[in-house]
Amino acid sequence: TNVSDGTAVSKVYANITYPNSSIILYELTNSVANRYNMTFQIPNVVGIYRINFVANDTSNNYNRTEFTNFTVIDDKAPQYSNLLERPSDPSTYAENKNYFFNITIEESIAISNVTIMFNGINYTSPFTQNSTTWEFTKTDLAAGTYEYVWYMNDTANNRNQTLTQTYTISQATSDLLFRLNDTQGDVTFSYGGKVNASAVSENSTIQIQRNGTNVTANNHLFETLAAGQYNYTGIALGNQNFSATQISRLLMITKAASIVNLTLNGTDADLTIELNSSINITGYLVTGESRMQLYRNGTLMNNGTSPVSNLTTFNSLGHFNITATSTDSQNYSFSQEQHLVIVIETMPPAS
């Protein structure tokens, strides 16, 4: 301001009334000629600032008649930084897990409102505020990718928002316990034994496959299967929060030994007979499932289902090998039993 006096100016003041009604008196400096000024640092208070200039001379005469004003406005939107996520992105799903989203907001005057649009839902709470930092918490989120945007505005309604952020929660691995006959490994036994395939998962639906066929209905049940090789697979099928996992086991069921019984005239032993005698040869299948054969010195005499018999006359002297056999089948191995028929002549020739 310009101030002049007929004698000499003593002091010049600017009496400033703030928008919040506080009043501060500032002394101005004579910079050049009749000009008095000062540098005023505008505080973080918007509104009208009213100035009353006061001057007095060396004779202590005062002049308080000059007034002016200026208006301070807030035209700058809040600024943000330090977008943070805990746990770091991507995270792995865990039940009842907490997730924290942070933002730092700088505002020269005052923040009016902070919100977050998370996965399509607008939240005004729950926020934890610490000075210029806001923290938003979510609990027990499902696996997936989430989008969110922070919004902020100050008391002058200057607005700002972040770009769309994403946060990914990956599927956890399904738990799976898969056993054959209570063993976490491959299993081998002979035909006639039973197999129990059991699969358990706490967080996923299970499935059991045998040679590619779904046999889940038999979970925890004992079964009798034919001899052979079986590929078992226990599967935790997975869901939104857990990925699928599977375990394979091999079941080997070996053939059981078949048992045959050979009798000569009802006796399970070798037999000595007179020349031109006839005997009953019978083969029995004690254990097994296949057809039987009767042989004399390697020549087939009869075959069929058990029992198999043959009435045989021996009209020559010697030792004859009689064999009863059971052929190899799906579940039973080949087996045989042998006896000797010894043909002798103890009676003298007729005269």
GROMACS .gro file of C-alpha atoms in nm:
model
  351
    1THR     CA    1   0.000   0.000   0.000
    2ASN     CA    2   0.107   0.362  -0.050
    3VAL     CA    3   0.124   0.581   0.260
    4SER     CA    4   0.231   0.947   0.276
    5ASP     CA    5   0.234   1.209   0.555
    6GLY     CA    6   0.305   1.581   0.585
    7THR     CA    7   0.578   1.516   0.838
    8ALA     CA    8   0.691   1.154   0.856
    9VAL     CA    9   0.528   0.813   0.859
   10SER     CA   10   0.608   0.614   1.173
   11LYS     CA   11   0.439   0.273   1.134
   12VAL     CA   12   0.210   0.099   0.883
   13TYR     CA   13   0.009  -0.211   0.975
   14ALA     CA   14  -0.223  -0.451   0.803
   15ASN     CA   15  -0.493  -0.575   1.038
   16ILE     CA   16  -0.616  -0.899   0.878
   17THR     CA   17  -0.939  -1.070   0.975
   18TYR     CA   18  -0.936  -1.438   0.871
   19PRO     CA   19  -1.238  -1.627   0.741
   20ASN     CA   20  -1.255  -1.802   1.078
   21SER     CA   21  -1.281  -1.456   1.248
   22SER     CA   22  -0.935  -1.462   1.400
   23ILE     CA   23  -0.754  -1.126   1.371
   24ILE     CA   24  -0.378  -1.080   1.333
   25LEU     CA   25  -0.192  -0.751   1.307
   26TYR     CA   26   0.105  -0.747   1.071
   27GLU     CA   27   0.359  -0.465   1.040
   28LEU     CA   28   0.442  -0.360   0.685
   29THR     CA   29   0.789  -0.271   0.564
   30ASN     CA   30   0.876   0.049   0.375
   31SER     CA   31   1.026  -0.098   0.062
   32VAL     CA   32   1.064   0.208  -0.162
   33ALA     CA   33   0.937   0.569  -0.152
   34ASN     CA   34   0.586   0.564  -0.003
   35ARG     CA   35   0.527   0.193  -0.062
   36TYR     CA   36   0.478  -0.041   0.235
   37ASN     CA   37   0.435  -0.414   0.192
   38MET     CA   38   0.483  -0.762   0.333
   39THR     CA   39   0.473  -1.120   0.208
   40PHE     CA   40   0.164  -1.301   0.336
   41GLN     CA   41   0.173  -1.679   0.342
   42ILE     CA   42  -0.182  -1.789   0.277
   43PRO     CA   43  -0.280  -2.051   0.537
   44ASN     CA   44  -0.499  -2.357   0.477
   45VAL     CA   45  -0.815  -2.160   0.543
   46VAL     CA   46  -1.045  -2.076   0.254
   47GLY     CA   47  -1.277  -1.778   0.246
   48ILE     CA   48  -1.264  -1.398   0.254
   49TYR     CA   49  -0.969  -1.225   0.420
   50ARG     CA   50  -1.051  -0.864   0.522
   51ILE     CA   51  -0.765  -0.612   0.554
   52ASN     CA   52  -0.774  -0.283   0.742
   53PHE     CA   53  -0.460  -0.072   0.684
   54VAL     CA   54  -0.350   0.135   0.985
   55ALA     CA   55  -0.086   0.408   0.960
   56ASN     CA   56   0.046   0.660   1.215
   57ASP     CA   57   0.301   0.936   1.187
   58THR     CA   58   0.570   1.058   1.420
   59SER     CA   59   0.314   1.287   1.585
   60ASN     CA   60   0.107   0.978   1.670
   61ASN     CA   61  -0.172   1.064   1.431
   62TYR     CA   62  -0.358   0.750   1.304
   63ASN     CA   63  -0.542   0.672   0.985
   64ARG     CA   64  -0.767   0.361   0.981
   65THR     CA   65  -0.985   0.434   0.683
   66GLU     CA   66  -0.842   0.207   0.416
   67PHE     CA   67  -1.000  -0.139   0.366
   68THR     CA   68  -0.964  -0.415   0.113
   69ASN     CA   69  -1.016  -0.793   0.094
   70PHE     CA   70  -0.920  -1.100  -0.101
   71THR     CA   71  -1.071  -1.445  -0.130
   72VAL     CA   72  -0.886  -1.774  -0.095
   73ILE     CA   73  -1.039  -2.070  -0.270
   74ASP     CA   74  -0.948  -2.441  -0.275
   75ASP     CA   75  -0.936  -2.559  -0.636
   76LYS     CA   76  -0.693  -2.847  -0.593
   77ALA     CA   77  -0.818  -3.203  -0.561
   78PRO     CA   78  -0.675  -3.436  -0.296
   79GLN     CA   79  -0.365  -3.623  -0.410
   80TYR     CA   80  -0.303  -3.990  -0.337
   81SER     CA   81   0.000  -4.221  -0.322
   82ASN     CA   82   0.128  -4.544  -0.168
   83LEU     CA   83  -0.143  -4.784  -0.276
   84LEU     CA   84  -0.058  -5.092  -0.071
   85GLU     CA   85  -0.207  -5.439  -0.032
   86ARG     CA   86  -0.147  -5.696   0.240
   87PRO     CA   87  -0.087  -5.985   0.181
   88SER     CA   88   0.090  -5.897  -0.142
   89ASP     CA   89  -0.085  -5.968  -0.471
   90PRO     CA   90  -0.140  -6.251  -0.559
   91SER     CA   91  -0.236  -6.416  -0.232
   92THR     CA   92  -0.345  -6.775  -0.169
   93TYR     CA   93  -0.689  -6.853  -0.033
   94ALA     CA   94  -0.723  -6.933   0.337
   95GLU     CA   95  -1.042  -6.947   0.538
   96ASN     CA   96  -1.113  -6.638   0.754
   97LYS     CA   97  -0.803  -6.463   0.622
   98ASN     CA   98  -0.781  -6.082   0.656
   99TYR     CA   99  -0.692  -5.858   0.360
  100PHE     CA  100  -0.578  -5.496   0.401
  101PHE     CA  101  -0.588  -5.217   0.139
  102ASN     CA  102  -0.409  -4.890   0.212
  103ILE     CA  103  -0.393  -4.544   0.054
  104THR     CA  104  -0.215  -4.223   0.151
  105ILE     CA  105  -0.410  -3.901   0.076
  106GLU     CA  106  -0.261  -3.551   0.088
  107GLU     CA  107  -0.499  -3.254   0.109
  108SER     CA  108  -0.404  -2.889   0.167
  109ILE     CA  109  -0.730  -2.790   0.339
  110ALA     CA  110  -0.939  -3.078   0.469
  111ILE     CA  111  -1.069  -3.417   0.357
  112SER     CA  112  -1.446  -3.447   0.359
  113ASN     CA  113  -1.500  -3.807   0.254
  114VAL     CA  114  -1.309  -4.122   0.151
  115THR     CA  115  -1.480  -4.429   0.004
  116ILE     CA  116  -1.378  -4.744  -0.178
  117MET     CA  117  -1.571  -4.926  -0.448
  118PHE     CA  118  -1.469  -5.288  -0.390
  119ASN     CA  119  -1.594  -5.558  -0.624
  120GLY     CA  120  -1.890  -5.341  -0.726
  121ILE     CA  121  -1.994  -5.243  -0.371
  122ASN     CA  122  -1.936  -4.895  -0.228
  123TYR     CA  123  -1.792  -4.891   0.125
  124THR     CA  124  -1.765  -4.590   0.354
  125SER     CA  125  -1.641  -4.812   0.638
  126PRO     CA  126  -1.474  -4.995   0.799
  127PHE     CA  127  -1.171  -4.769   0.762
  128THR     CA  128  -0.877  -4.732   0.994
  129GLN     CA  129  -0.734  -4.381   0.962
  130ASN     CA  130  -0.389  -4.281   1.078
  131SER     CA  131  -0.300  -3.923   0.990
  132THR     CA  132  -0.303  -3.923   0.609
  133THR     CA  133  -0.341  -4.300   0.569
  134TRP     CA  134  -0.666  -4.490   0.521
  135GLU     CA  135  -0.689  -4.867   0.554
  136PHE     CA  136  -0.979  -5.085   0.436
  137THR     CA  137  -1.017  -5.444   0.562
  138LYS     CA  138  -1.196  -5.742   0.409
  139THR     CA  139  -1.220  -6.087   0.566
  140ASP     CA  140  -1.267  -6.434   0.420
  141LEU     CA  141  -1.261  -6.345   0.052
  142ALA     CA  142  -1.312  -6.627  -0.194
  143ALA     CA  143  -1.051  -6.709  -0.456
  144GLY     CA  144  -1.079  -6.484  -0.761
  145THR     CA  145  -0.978  -6.145  -0.897
  146TYR     CA  146  -1.126  -5.835  -0.734
  147GLU     CA  147  -1.140  -5.480  -0.873
  148TYR     CA  148  -1.147  -5.171  -0.655
  149VAL     CA  149  -1.129  -4.792  -0.683
  150TRP     CA  150  -1.057  -4.537  -0.408
  151TYR     CA  151  -1.261  -4.212  -0.413
  152MET     CA  152  -1.181  -3.896  -0.215
  153ASN     CA  153  -1.310  -3.539  -0.194
  154ASP     CA  154  -1.224  -3.237   0.019
  155THR     CA  155  -1.444  -2.982   0.194
  156ALA     CA  156  -1.452  -2.770  -0.125
  157ASN     CA  157  -1.586  -3.078  -0.307
  158ASN     CA  158  -1.274  -3.120  -0.516
  159ARG     CA  159  -1.273  -3.486  -0.612
  160ASN     CA  160  -1.016  -3.743  -0.711
  161GLN     CA  161  -1.006  -4.119  -0.762
  162THR     CA  162  -0.753  -4.389  -0.833
  163LEU     CA  163  -0.730  -4.596  -1.143
  164THR     CA  164  -0.900  -4.934  -1.117
  165GLN     CA  165  -0.686  -5.164  -0.906
  166THR     CA  166  -0.698  -5.545  -0.906
  167TYR     CA  167  -0.625  -5.797  -0.634
  168THR     CA  168  -0.602  -6.171  -0.703
  169ILE     CA  169  -0.655  -6.454  -0.456
  170SER     CA  170  -0.533  -6.782  -0.602
  171GLN     CA  171  -0.689  -7.118  -0.524
  172ALA     CA  172  -0.533  -7.321  -0.247
  173THR     CA  173  -0.448  -7.685  -0.316
  174SER     CA  174  -0.717  -7.931  -0.211
  175ASP     CA  175  -0.626  -8.174   0.063
  176LEU     CA  176  -0.664  -8.541  -0.030
  177LEU     CA  177  -0.604  -8.865   0.157
  178PHE     CA  178  -0.630  -9.167  -0.074
  179ARG     CA  179  -0.567  -9.523   0.040
  180LEU     CA  180  -0.599  -9.881  -0.083
  181ASN     CA  181  -0.663 -10.123   0.203
  182ASP     CA  182  -0.553  -9.851   0.447
  183THR     CA  183  -0.219  -9.818   0.268
  184GLN     CA  184  -0.092  -9.497   0.107
  185GLY     CA  185   0.080  -9.687  -0.171
  186ASP     CA  186   0.040  -9.961  -0.428
  187VAL     CA  187  -0.112 -10.293  -0.316
  188THR     CA  188  -0.068 -10.655  -0.433
  189PHE     CA  189  -0.256 -10.964  -0.320
  190SER     CA  190  -0.391 -11.292  -0.462
  191TYR     CA  191  -0.735 -11.346  -0.606
  192GLY     CA  192  -0.995 -11.394  -0.338
  193GLY     CA  193  -0.878 -11.098  -0.134
  194LYS     CA  194  -1.081 -10.778  -0.108
  195VAL     CA  195  -0.990 -10.420  -0.187
  196ASN     CA  196  -1.110 -10.108  -0.005
  197ALA     CA  197  -1.045  -9.781  -0.189
  198SER     CA  198  -1.103  -9.479   0.034
  199ALA     CA  199  -1.071  -9.108  -0.048
  200VAL     CA  200  -1.120  -8.822   0.198
  201SER     CA  201  -1.100  -8.444   0.151
  202GLU     CA  202  -1.200  -8.177   0.401
  203ASN     CA  203  -1.247  -7.900   0.147
  204SER     CA  204  -1.343  -8.061  -0.181
  205THR     CA  205  -1.581  -8.315  -0.330
  206ILE     CA  206  -1.403  -8.644  -0.395
  207GLN     CA  207  -1.418  -8.895  -0.678
  208ILE     CA  208  -1.264  -9.240  -0.721
  209GLN     CA  209  -1.188  -9.387  -1.061
  210ARG     CA  210  -1.085  -9.744  -1.142
  211ASN     CA  211  -0.934  -9.789  -1.487
  212GLY     CA  212  -1.107  -9.465  -1.586
  213THR     CA  213  -1.452  -9.565  -1.457
  214ASN     CA  214  -1.618  -9.369  -1.177
  215VAL     CA  215  -1.657  -9.599  -0.875
  216THR     CA  216  -1.711  -9.329  -0.612
  217ALA     CA  217  -2.023  -9.510  -0.489
  218ASN     CA  218  -1.791  -9.781  -0.353
  219ASN     CA  219  -1.585  -9.539  -0.144
  220HIS     CA  220  -1.489  -9.710   0.186
  221LEU     CA  221  -1.650 -10.038   0.073
  222PHE     CA  222  -1.474 -10.375   0.033
  223GLU     CA  223  -1.491 -10.532  -0.314
  224THR     CA  224  -1.381 -10.861  -0.467
  225LEU     CA  225  -1.230 -10.816  -0.812
  226ALA     CA  226  -1.097 -11.052  -1.076
  227ALA     CA  227  -0.725 -11.106  -1.102
  228GLY     CA  228  -0.553 -10.836  -1.302
  229GLN     CA  229  -0.403 -10.488  -1.281
  230TYR     CA  230  -0.618 -10.193  -1.172
  231ASN     CA  231  -0.528  -9.827  -1.188
  232TYR     CA  232  -0.703  -9.641  -0.907
  233THR     CA  233  -0.718  -9.262  -0.893
  234GLY     CA  234  -0.847  -9.060  -0.600
  235ILE     CA  235  -0.950  -8.709  -0.702
  236ALA     CA  236  -1.037  -8.398  -0.503
  237LEU     CA  237  -1.247  -8.223  -0.767
  238GLY     CA  238  -1.178  -7.870  -0.644
  239ASN     CA  239  -1.409  -7.569  -0.620
  240GLN     CA  240  -1.389  -7.190  -0.624
  241ASN     CA  241  -1.135  -7.180  -0.343
  242PHE     CA  242  -0.941  -7.502  -0.395
  243SER     CA  243  -0.776  -7.643  -0.705
  244ALA     CA  244  -0.826  -8.004  -0.809
  245THR     CA  245  -0.568  -8.262  -0.707
  246GLN     CA  246  -0.536  -8.636  -0.758
  247ILE     CA  247  -0.338  -8.936  -0.637
  248SER     CA  248  -0.294  -9.262  -0.832
  249ARG     CA  249  -0.240  -9.607  -0.685
  250LEU     CA  250  -0.182  -9.946  -0.853
  251LEU     CA  251  -0.365 -10.260  -0.744
  252MET     CA  252  -0.224 -10.595  -0.859
  253ILE     CA  253  -0.438 -10.903  -0.801
  254THR     CA  254  -0.239 -11.214  -0.889
  255LYS     CA  255  -0.394 -11.546  -0.987
  256ALA     CA  256  -0.466 -11.788  -0.707
  257ALA     CA  257  -0.339 -12.144  -0.731
  258SER     CA  258  -0.600 -12.394  -0.847
  259ILE     CA  259  -0.611 -12.735  -0.678
  260VAL     CA  260  -0.705 -13.061  -0.846
  261ASN     CA  261  -0.751 -13.410  -0.699
  262LEU     CA  262  -0.698 -13.734  -0.890
  263THR     CA  263  -0.835 -14.068  -0.768
  264LEU     CA  264  -0.788 -14.416  -0.907
  265ASN     CA  265  -1.079 -14.638  -0.806
  266GLY     CA  266  -1.156 -14.377  -0.537
  267THR     CA  267  -0.801 -14.376  -0.395
  268ASP     CA  268  -0.575 -14.073  -0.411
  269ALA     CA  269  -0.261 -14.279  -0.477
  270ASP     CA  270  -0.082 -14.492  -0.732
  271LEU     CA  271  -0.253 -14.820  -0.820
  272THR     CA  272  -0.129 -15.166  -0.921
  273ILE     CA  273  -0.373 -15.378  -1.119
  274GLU     CA  274  -0.389 -15.707  -1.308
  275LEU     CA  275  -0.364 -15.713  -1.682
  276ASN     CA  276  -0.698 -15.655  -1.860
  277SER     CA  277  -0.849 -15.488  -1.551
  278SER     CA  278  -1.069 -15.177  -1.573
  279ILE     CA  279  -1.048 -14.889  -1.324
  280ASN     CA  280  -1.237 -14.566  -1.261
  281ILE     CA  281  -1.023 -14.257  -1.310
  282THR     CA  282  -1.176 -13.936  -1.168
  283GLY     CA  283  -1.048 -13.580  -1.152
  284TYR     CA  284  -1.192 -13.323  -0.910
  285LEU     CA  285  -1.146 -12.946  -0.915
  286VAL     CA  286  -1.102 -12.860  -0.547
  287THR     CA  287  -1.022 -12.493  -0.603
  288GLY     CA  288  -1.059 -12.310  -0.932
  289GLU     CA  289  -1.305 -12.221  -1.204
  290SER     CA  290  -1.188 -12.382  -1.531
  291ARG     CA  291  -1.253 -12.712  -1.710
  292MET     CA  292  -1.055 -13.027  -1.632
  293GLN     CA  293  -0.870 -13.280  -1.846
  294LEU     CA  294  -0.768 -13.644  -1.791
  295TYR     CA  295  -0.459 -13.780  -1.968
  296ARG     CA  296  -0.299 -14.125  -2.000
  297ASN     CA  297   0.064 -14.102  -2.093
  298GLY     CA  298  -0.010 -13.756  -2.239
  299THR     CA  299  -0.311 -13.865  -2.445
  300LEU     CA  300  -0.640 -13.693  -2.362
  301MET     CA  301  -0.900 -13.934  -2.232
  302ASN     CA  302  -1.174 -13.697  -2.124
  303ASN     CA  303  -1.240 -13.330  -2.040
  304GLY     CA  304  -1.520 -13.120  -1.900
  305THR     CA  305  -1.641 -12.954  -1.583
  306SER     CA  306  -1.553 -13.111  -1.251
  307PRO     CA  307  -1.577 -13.397  -1.176
  308VAL     CA  308  -1.440 -13.566  -1.490
  309SER     CA  309  -1.431 -13.947  -1.499
  310ASN     CA  310  -1.322 -14.221  -1.731
  311LEU     CA  311  -1.357 -14.599  -1.704
  312THR     CA  312  -1.038 -14.734  -1.855
  313THR     CA  313  -0.928 -15.091  -1.934
  314PHE     CA  314  -0.557 -15.167  -1.932
  315ASN     CA  315  -0.481 -15.460  -2.164
  316SER     CA  316  -0.105 -15.428  -2.176
  317LEU     CA  317   0.165 -15.455  -1.916
  318GLY     CA  318   0.362 -15.152  -1.797
  319HIS     CA  319   0.356 -14.823  -1.609
  320PHE     CA  320   0.094 -14.569  -1.717
  321ASN     CA  321   0.107 -14.204  -1.615
  322ILE     CA  322  -0.241 -14.073  -1.533
  323THR     CA  323  -0.272 -13.695  -1.506
  324ALA     CA  324  -0.560 -13.465  -1.404
  325THR     CA  325  -0.517 -13.098  -1.502
  326SER     CA  326  -0.697 -12.769  -1.456
  327THR     CA  327  -0.629 -12.512  -1.728
  328ASP     CA  328  -0.516 -12.156  -1.663
  329SER     CA  329  -0.804 -11.906  -1.616
  330GLN     CA  330  -0.845 -11.538  -1.539
  331ASN     CA  331  -0.830 -11.594  -1.165
  332TYR     CA  332  -0.655 -11.927  -1.119
  333SER     CA  333  -0.328 -12.069  -1.241
  334PHE     CA  334  -0.274 -12.411  -1.406
  335SER     CA  335  -0.241 -12.710  -1.174
  336GLN     CA  336  -0.221 -13.089  -1.203
  337GLU     CA  337  -0.194 -13.412  -1.009
  338GLN     CA  338  -0.039 -13.741  -1.132
  339HIS     CA  339  -0.058 -14.107  -1.032
  340LEU     CA  340   0.086 -14.427  -1.179
  341VAL     CA  341  -0.117 -14.726  -1.286
  342ILE     CA  342   0.111 -15.030  -1.276
  343VAL     CA  343  -0.024 -15.318  -1.481
  344ILE     CA  344   0.110 -15.663  -1.391
  345GLU     CA  345   0.026 -16.024  -1.459
  346THR     CA  346   0.025 -16.256  -1.163
  347MET     CA  347  -0.205 -16.529  -1.294
  348PRO     CA  348  -0.054 -16.800  -1.516
  349PRO     CA  349  -0.177 -16.827  -1.873
  350ALA     CA  350  -0.477 -17.054  -1.922
  351SER     CA  351  -0.388 -17.402  -2.056
   0.00000   0.00000   0.00000
